[in-house]
C-alpha atoms as one frame of an Amber mdcrd trajectory, in Angstrom:
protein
  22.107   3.339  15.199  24.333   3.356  11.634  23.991   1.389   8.950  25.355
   1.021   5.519  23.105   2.200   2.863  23.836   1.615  -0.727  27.600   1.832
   0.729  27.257   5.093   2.450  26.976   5.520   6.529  22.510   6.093   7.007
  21.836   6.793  11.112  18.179   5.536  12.076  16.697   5.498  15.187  17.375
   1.895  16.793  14.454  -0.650  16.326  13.097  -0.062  12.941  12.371  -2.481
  10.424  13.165  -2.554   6.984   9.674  -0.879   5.746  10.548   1.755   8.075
  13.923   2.427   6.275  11.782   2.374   3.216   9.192   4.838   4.396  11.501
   7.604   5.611  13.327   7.026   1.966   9.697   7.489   0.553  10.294   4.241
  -1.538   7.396   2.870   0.366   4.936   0.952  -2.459   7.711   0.841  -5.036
   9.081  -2.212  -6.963  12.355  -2.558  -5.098  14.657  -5.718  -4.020  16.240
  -4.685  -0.539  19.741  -7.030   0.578  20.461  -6.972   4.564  23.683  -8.472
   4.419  24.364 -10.546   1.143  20.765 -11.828   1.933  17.501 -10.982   0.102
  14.680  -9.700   1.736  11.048 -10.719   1.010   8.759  -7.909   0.650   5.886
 -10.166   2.691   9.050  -9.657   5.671  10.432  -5.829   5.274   7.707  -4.827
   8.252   8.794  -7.857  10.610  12.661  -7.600   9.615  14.479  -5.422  12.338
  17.471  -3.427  11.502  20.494  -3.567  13.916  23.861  -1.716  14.117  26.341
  -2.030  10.929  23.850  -3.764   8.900  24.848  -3.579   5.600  21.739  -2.820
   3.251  21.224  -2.519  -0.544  18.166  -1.002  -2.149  17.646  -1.815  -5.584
  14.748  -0.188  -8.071  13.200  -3.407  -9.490  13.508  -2.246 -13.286  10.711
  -4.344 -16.182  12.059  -4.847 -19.514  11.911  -7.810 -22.147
């Protein structure tokens, strides 16, 4: 299937979740925010959270400051 990653076309193998998508971008673990369509994703949901055709998805590092 293709997606929109970040605003560039990303083919995955249909049924993964959004952890997957994370794994193969080895950002597994990290302090991210991921968007599926204008619509944040909870971490505790990015392994139950199935990715279809033309999602649009934005991966964001989560960056500390003060």
């Amino acid at each position: 299937m293709r997606i929109l990653l970040n605003g560039e076309s990303f083919e995955l193998p249909d049924g993964q979740t959004v952890a997957d998508l994370l794994n193969r971008l080895d950002m597994a673990g990290r302090r991210v925010a991921v968007e599926l369509n204008l619509d944040i994703v909870p971490r505790s949901q990015h392994g139950e959270t199935v990715l279809r055709e033309g999602d649009r998805i934005e991966v964001v590092h989560a960056i500390g400051g003060g």
